[in-house]
Amino acid sequence: QVQLVESGGGLVQAGGSLRLSCAASARTFATYHMGWFRQAPGKERDFVSGISWSGGSTTYADSVKGRFTISRDNAANTVYLQMNSVKPEDTALYYCAACRYFTGGYPRQCDYWGHGTQVTVSS
């Protein structure tokens, strides 16, 4: 069982930055591939970024590529999402997930999810 707690969301102006964190409870954190997803009101949950267990592979949705950076600290059981040059369309509830596989450049079979942290970008 892995418990995930996201933090770092808030209100930010367009063009600004935020750093999201996702803290995991399990000592097995380092064995999981991690992903960030987001869901805007009235829309489906979308993939944002993923990182392999070692941090050696990362992947991004086209909409955030070049602006967001995912990283992890296995010693601290934490994964991060650095969000730069944010846009109003980045407004969403952001979730992290612990996933079993990282194939095709994408985290898959994500068994554990956090409750999310809200990011609101004002124009």
JSON list of C-alpha atoms in Angstrom, two decimals:
[
{"chain": "A", "resi": 1, "resn": "GLN", "atom": "CA", "xyz": [0.00, 0.00, 0.00]},
{"chain": "A", "resi": 2, "resn": "VAL", "atom": "CA", "xyz": [1.31, 3.43, -0.98]},
{"chain": "A", "resi": 3, "resn": "GLN", "atom": "CA", "xyz": [-0.19, 6.65, 0.29]},
{"chain": "A", "resi": 4, "resn": "LEU", "atom": "CA", "xyz": [0.50, 9.75, -1.77]},
{"chain": "A", "resi": 5, "resn": "VAL", "atom": "CA", "xyz": [0.04, 13.33, -0.64]},
{"chain": "A", "resi": 6, "resn": "GLU", "atom": "CA", "xyz": [0.36, 16.21, -3.09]},
{"chain": "A", "resi": 7, "resn": "SER", "atom": "CA", "xyz": [1.20, 19.77, -2.07]},
{"chain": "A", "resi": 8, "resn": "GLY", "atom": "CA", "xyz": [2.39, 23.03, -3.56]},
{"chain": "A", "resi": 9, "resn": "GLY", "atom": "CA", "xyz": [-0.67, 24.03, -5.54]},
{"chain": "A", "resi": 10, "resn": "GLY", "atom": "CA", "xyz": [-2.18, 27.49, -5.39]},
{"chain": "A", "resi": 11, "resn": "LEU", "atom": "CA", "xyz": [-3.06, 30.59, -7.32]},
{"chain": "A", "resi": 12, "resn": "VAL", "atom": "CA", "xyz": [-0.44, 31.95, -9.70]},
{"chain": "A", "resi": 13, "resn": "GLN", "atom": "CA", "xyz": [-0.41, 34.50, -12.46]},
{"chain": "A", "resi": 14, "resn": "ALA", "atom": "CA", "xyz": [0.18, 33.48, -16.04]},
{"chain": "A", "resi": 15, "resn": "GLY", "atom": "CA", "xyz": [3.89, 33.32, -16.74]},
{"chain": "A", "resi": 16, "resn": "GLY", "atom": "CA", "xyz": [4.69, 32.44, -13.15]},
{"chain": "A", "resi": 17, "resn": "SER", "atom": "CA", "xyz": [6.01, 29.27, -11.56]},
{"chain": "A", "resi": 18, "resn": "LEU", "atom": "CA", "xyz": [4.92, 26.64, -9.06]},
{"chain": "A", "resi": 19, "resn": "ARG", "atom": "CA", "xyz": [6.59, 23.53, -7.69]},
{"chain": "A", "resi": 20, "resn": "LEU", "atom": "CA", "xyz": [4.35, 20.62, -6.84]},
{"chain": "A", "resi": 21, "resn": "SER", "atom": "CA", "xyz": [5.47, 17.88, -4.49]},
{"chain": "A", "resi": 22, "resn": "CYS", "atom": "CA", "xyz": [4.13, 14.38, -3.93]},
{"chain": "A", "resi": 23, "resn": "ALA", "atom": "CA", "xyz": [5.23, 12.62, -0.77]},
{"chain": "A", "resi": 24, "resn": "ALA", "atom": "CA", "xyz": [4.89, 8.85, -0.57]},
{"chain": "A", "resi": 25, "resn": "SER", "atom": "CA", "xyz": [4.45, 6.81, 2.58]},
{"chain": "A", "resi": 26, "resn": "ALA", "atom": "CA", "xyz": [6.01, 3.56, 1.45]},
{"chain": "A", "resi": 27, "resn": "ARG", "atom": "CA", "xyz": [9.62, 2.52, 1.75]},
{"chain": "A", "resi": 28, "resn": "THR", "atom": "CA", "xyz": [9.03, 0.80, -1.60]},
{"chain": "A", "resi": 29, "resn": "PHE", "atom": "CA", "xyz": [8.62, 4.20, -3.29]},
{"chain": "A", "resi": 30, "resn": "ALA", "atom": "CA", "xyz": [11.85, 3.73, -5.23]},
{"chain": "A", "resi": 31, "resn": "THR", "atom": "CA", "xyz": [10.40, 0.67, -6.96]},
{"chain": "A", "resi": 32, "resn": "TYR", "atom": "CA", "xyz": [7.51, 2.62, -8.50]},
{"chain": "A", "resi": 33, "resn": "HIS", "atom": "CA", "xyz": [7.42, 4.66, -11.63]},
{"chain": "A", "resi": 34, "resn": "MET", "atom": "CA", "xyz": [5.62, 7.92, -10.96]},
{"chain": "A", "resi": 35, "resn": "GLY", "atom": "CA", "xyz": [3.27, 10.07, -12.95]},
{"chain": "A", "resi": 36, "resn": "TRP", "atom": "CA", "xyz": [1.59, 13.45, -12.73]},
{"chain": "A", "resi": 37, "resn": "PHE", "atom": "CA", "xyz": [-1.90, 13.83, -14.14]},
{"chain": "A", "resi": 38, "resn": "ARG", "atom": "CA", "xyz": [-4.40, 16.67, -14.13]},
{"chain": "A", "resi": 39, "resn": "GLN", "atom": "CA", "xyz": [-8.12, 17.15, -14.43]},
{"chain": "A", "resi": 40, "resn": "ALA", "atom": "CA", "xyz": [-9.80, 20.43, -15.31]},
{"chain": "A", "resi": 41, "resn": "PRO", "atom": "CA", "xyz": [-13.47, 21.02, -14.48]},
{"chain": "A", "resi": 42, "resn": "GLY", "atom": "CA", "xyz": [-15.72, 19.17, -16.89]},
{"chain": "A", "resi": 43, "resn": "LYS", "atom": "CA", "xyz": [-12.84, 17.37, -18.55]},
{"chain": "A", "resi": 44, "resn": "GLU", "atom": "CA", "xyz": [-11.23, 13.97, -18.34]},
{"chain": "A", "resi": 45, "resn": "ARG", "atom": "CA", "xyz": [-8.06, 13.36, -16.39]},
{"chain": "A", "resi": 46, "resn": "ASP", "atom": "CA", "xyz": [-5.03, 13.83, -18.63]},
{"chain": "A", "resi": 47, "resn": "PHE", "atom": "CA", "xyz": [-1.44, 12.70, -18.43]},
{"chain": "A", "resi": 48, "resn": "VAL", "atom": "CA", "xyz": [1.07, 15.46, -17.69]},
{"chain": "A", "resi": 49, "resn": "SER", "atom": "CA", "xyz": [4.44, 13.85, -17.00]},
{"chain": "A", "resi": 50, "resn": "GLY", "atom": "CA", "xyz": [6.06, 10.60, -15.95]},
{"chain": "A", "resi": 51, "resn": "ILE", "atom": "CA", "xyz": [9.37, 9.44, -14.51]},
{"chain": "A", "resi": 52, "resn": "SER", "atom": "CA", "xyz": [10.89, 5.99, -14.22]},
{"chain": "A", "resi": 53, "resn": "TRP", "atom": "CA", "xyz": [11.85, 4.52, -10.87]},
{"chain": "A", "resi": 54, "resn": "SER", "atom": "CA", "xyz": [15.48, 5.55, -11.24]},
{"chain": "A", "resi": 55, "resn": "GLY", "atom": "CA", "xyz": [14.73, 8.97, -12.66]},
{"chain": "A", "resi": 56, "resn": "GLY", "atom": "CA", "xyz": [16.63, 8.02, -15.79]},
{"chain": "A", "resi": 57, "resn": "SER", "atom": "CA", "xyz": [13.63, 8.34, -18.08]},
{"chain": "A", "resi": 58, "resn": "THR", "atom": "CA", "xyz": [11.11, 11.14, -18.19]},
{"chain": "A", "resi": 59, "resn": "THR", "atom": "CA", "xyz": [8.22, 11.93, -20.46]},
{"chain": "A", "resi": 60, "resn": "TYR", "atom": "CA", "xyz": [5.88, 14.89, -20.95]},
{"chain": "A", "resi": 61, "resn": "ALA", "atom": "CA", "xyz": [2.62, 15.73, -22.61]},
{"chain": "A", "resi": 62, "resn": "ASP", "atom": "CA", "xyz": [3.12, 17.96, -25.62]},
{"chain": "A", "resi": 63, "resn": "SER", "atom": "CA", "xyz": [1.16, 20.72, -23.91]},
{"chain": "A", "resi": 64, "resn": "VAL", "atom": "CA", "xyz": [3.73, 21.07, -21.10]},
{"chain": "A", "resi": 65, "resn": "LYS", "atom": "CA", "xyz": [6.95, 20.07, -22.83]},
{"chain": "A", "resi": 66, "resn": "GLY", "atom": "CA", "xyz": [9.64, 22.68, -22.35]},
{"chain": "A", "resi": 67, "resn": "ARG", "atom": "CA", "xyz": [7.77, 24.32, -19.46]},
{"chain": "A", "resi": 68, "resn": "PHE", "atom": "CA", "xyz": [7.40, 21.58, -16.83]},
{"chain": "A", "resi": 69, "resn": "THR", "atom": "CA", "xyz": [10.11, 19.40, -15.32]},
{"chain": "A", "resi": 70, "resn": "ILE", "atom": "CA", "xyz": [9.55, 16.21, -13.36]},
{"chain": "A", "resi": 71, "resn": "SER", "atom": "CA", "xyz": [12.10, 14.90, -10.88]},
{"chain": "A", "resi": 72, "resn": "ARG", "atom": "CA", "xyz": [12.28, 12.57, -7.92]},
{"chain": "A", "resi": 73, "resn": "ASP", "atom": "CA", "xyz": [14.26, 12.08, -4.74]},
{"chain": "A", "resi": 74, "resn": "ASN", "atom": "CA", "xyz": [14.06, 8.45, -3.74]},
{"chain": "A", "resi": 75, "resn": "ALA", "atom": "CA", "xyz": [15.82, 9.08, -0.44]},
{"chain": "A", "resi": 76, "resn": "ALA", "atom": "CA", "xyz": [13.03, 11.50, 0.46]},
{"chain": "A", "resi": 77, "resn": "ASN", "atom": "CA", "xyz": [10.22, 9.40, -1.08]},
{"chain": "A", "resi": 78, "resn": "THR", "atom": "CA", "xyz": [9.13, 12.43, -3.08]},
{"chain": "A", "resi": 79, "resn": "VAL", "atom": "CA", "xyz": [8.42, 13.30, -6.69]},
{"chain": "A", "resi": 80, "resn": "TYR", "atom": "CA", "xyz": [8.27, 16.89, -7.92]},
{"chain": "A", "resi": 81, "resn": "LEU", "atom": "CA", "xyz": [6.77, 18.80, -10.79]},
{"chain": "A", "resi": 82, "resn": "GLN", "atom": "CA", "xyz": [8.37, 22.15, -11.52]},
{"chain": "A", "resi": 83, "resn": "MET", "atom": "CA", "xyz": [5.92, 24.26, -13.48]},
{"chain": "A", "resi": 84, "resn": "ASN", "atom": "CA", "xyz": [7.30, 27.30, -15.29]},
{"chain": "A", "resi": 85, "resn": "SER", "atom": "CA", "xyz": [5.68, 29.75, -17.69]},
{"chain": "A", "resi": 86, "resn": "VAL", "atom": "CA", "xyz": [2.27, 28.58, -16.58]},
{"chain": "A", "resi": 87, "resn": "LYS", "atom": "CA", "xyz": [-0.79, 29.36, -18.66]},
{"chain": "A", "resi": 88, "resn": "PRO", "atom": "CA", "xyz": [-4.48, 29.68, -17.77]},
{"chain": "A", "resi": 89, "resn": "GLU", "atom": "CA", "xyz": [-5.07, 26.35, -19.51]},
{"chain": "A", "resi": 90, "resn": "ASP", "atom": "CA", "xyz": [-2.84, 24.69, -16.91]},
{"chain": "A", "resi": 91, "resn": "THR", "atom": "CA", "xyz": [-5.58, 25.30, -14.34]},
{"chain": "A", "resi": 92, "resn": "ALA", "atom": "CA", "xyz": [-6.60, 21.91, -12.96]},
{"chain": "A", "resi": 93, "resn": "LEU", "atom": "CA", "xyz": [-6.48, 19.53, -10.04]},
{"chain": "A", "resi": 94, "resn": "TYR", "atom": "CA", "xyz": [-3.09, 17.85, -10.19]},
{"chain": "A", "resi": 95, "resn": "TYR", "atom": "CA", "xyz": [-2.65, 14.25, -9.07]},
{"chain": "A", "resi": 96, "resn": "CYS", "atom": "CA", "xyz": [0.40, 12.09, -8.63]},
{"chain": "A", "resi": 97, "resn": "ALA", "atom": "CA", "xyz": [0.27, 8.35, -9.11]},
{"chain": "A", "resi": 98, "resn": "ALA", "atom": "CA", "xyz": [2.49, 5.36, -8.39]},
{"chain": "A", "resi": 99, "resn": "CYS", "atom": "CA", "xyz": [2.65, 3.03, -11.37]},
{"chain": "A", "resi": 100, "resn": "ARG", "atom": "CA", "xyz": [3.91, -0.47, -12.01]},
{"chain": "A", "resi": 101, "resn": "TYR", "atom": "CA", "xyz": [5.27, -0.04, -15.51]},
{"chain": "A", "resi": 102, "resn": "PHE", "atom": "CA", "xyz": [6.97, 2.57, -17.65]},
{"chain": "A", "resi": 103, "resn": "THR", "atom": "CA", "xyz": [6.56, 1.41, -21.22]},
{"chain": "A", "resi": 104, "resn": "GLY", "atom": "CA", "xyz": [6.30, 3.26, -24.48]},
{"chain": "A", "resi": 105, "resn": "GLY", "atom": "CA", "xyz": [7.51, 6.32, -22.62]},
{"chain": "A", "resi": 106, "resn": "TYR", "atom": "CA", "xyz": [4.45, 6.35, -20.42]},
{"chain": "A", "resi": 107, "resn": "PRO", "atom": "CA", "xyz": [3.70, 5.25, -16.84]},
{"chain": "A", "resi": 108, "resn": "ARG", "atom": "CA", "xyz": [1.12, 2.46, -16.86]},
{"chain": "A", "resi": 109, "resn": "GLN", "atom": "CA", "xyz": [-1.01, 0.51, -14.43]},
{"chain": "A", "resi": 110, "resn": "CYS", "atom": "CA", "xyz": [-1.06, 3.22, -11.81]},
{"chain": "A", "resi": 111, "resn": "ASP", "atom": "CA", "xyz": [-2.41, 1.55, -8.71]},
{"chain": "A", "resi": 112, "resn": "TYR", "atom": "CA", "xyz": [-2.08, 4.36, -6.18]},
{"chain": "A", "resi": 113, "resn": "TRP", "atom": "CA", "xyz": [-3.28, 7.92, -6.43]},
{"chain": "A", "resi": 114, "resn": "GLY", "atom": "CA", "xyz": [-3.17, 10.99, -4.24]},
{"chain": "A", "resi": 115, "resn": "HIS", "atom": "CA", "xyz": [-6.13, 13.28, -3.60]},
{"chain": "A", "resi": 116, "resn": "GLY", "atom": "CA", "xyz": [-4.75, 16.08, -5.71]},
{"chain": "A", "resi": 117, "resn": "THR", "atom": "CA", "xyz": [-3.60, 19.67, -5.32]},
{"chain": "A", "resi": 118, "resn": "GLN", "atom": "CA", "xyz": [-5.37, 22.54, -7.06]},
{"chain": "A", "resi": 119, "resn": "VAL", "atom": "CA", "xyz": [-3.49, 24.80, -9.44]},
{"chain": "A", "resi": 120, "resn": "THR", "atom": "CA", "xyz": [-5.22, 27.94, -10.64]},
{"chain": "A", "resi": 121, "resn": "VAL", "atom": "CA", "xyz": [-3.56, 30.21, -13.18]},
{"chain": "A", "resi": 122, "resn": "SER", "atom": "CA", "xyz": [-4.98, 33.69, -13.60]},
{"chain": "A", "resi": 123, "resn": "SER", "atom": "CA", "xyz": [-4.63, 35.60, -16.84]}
]
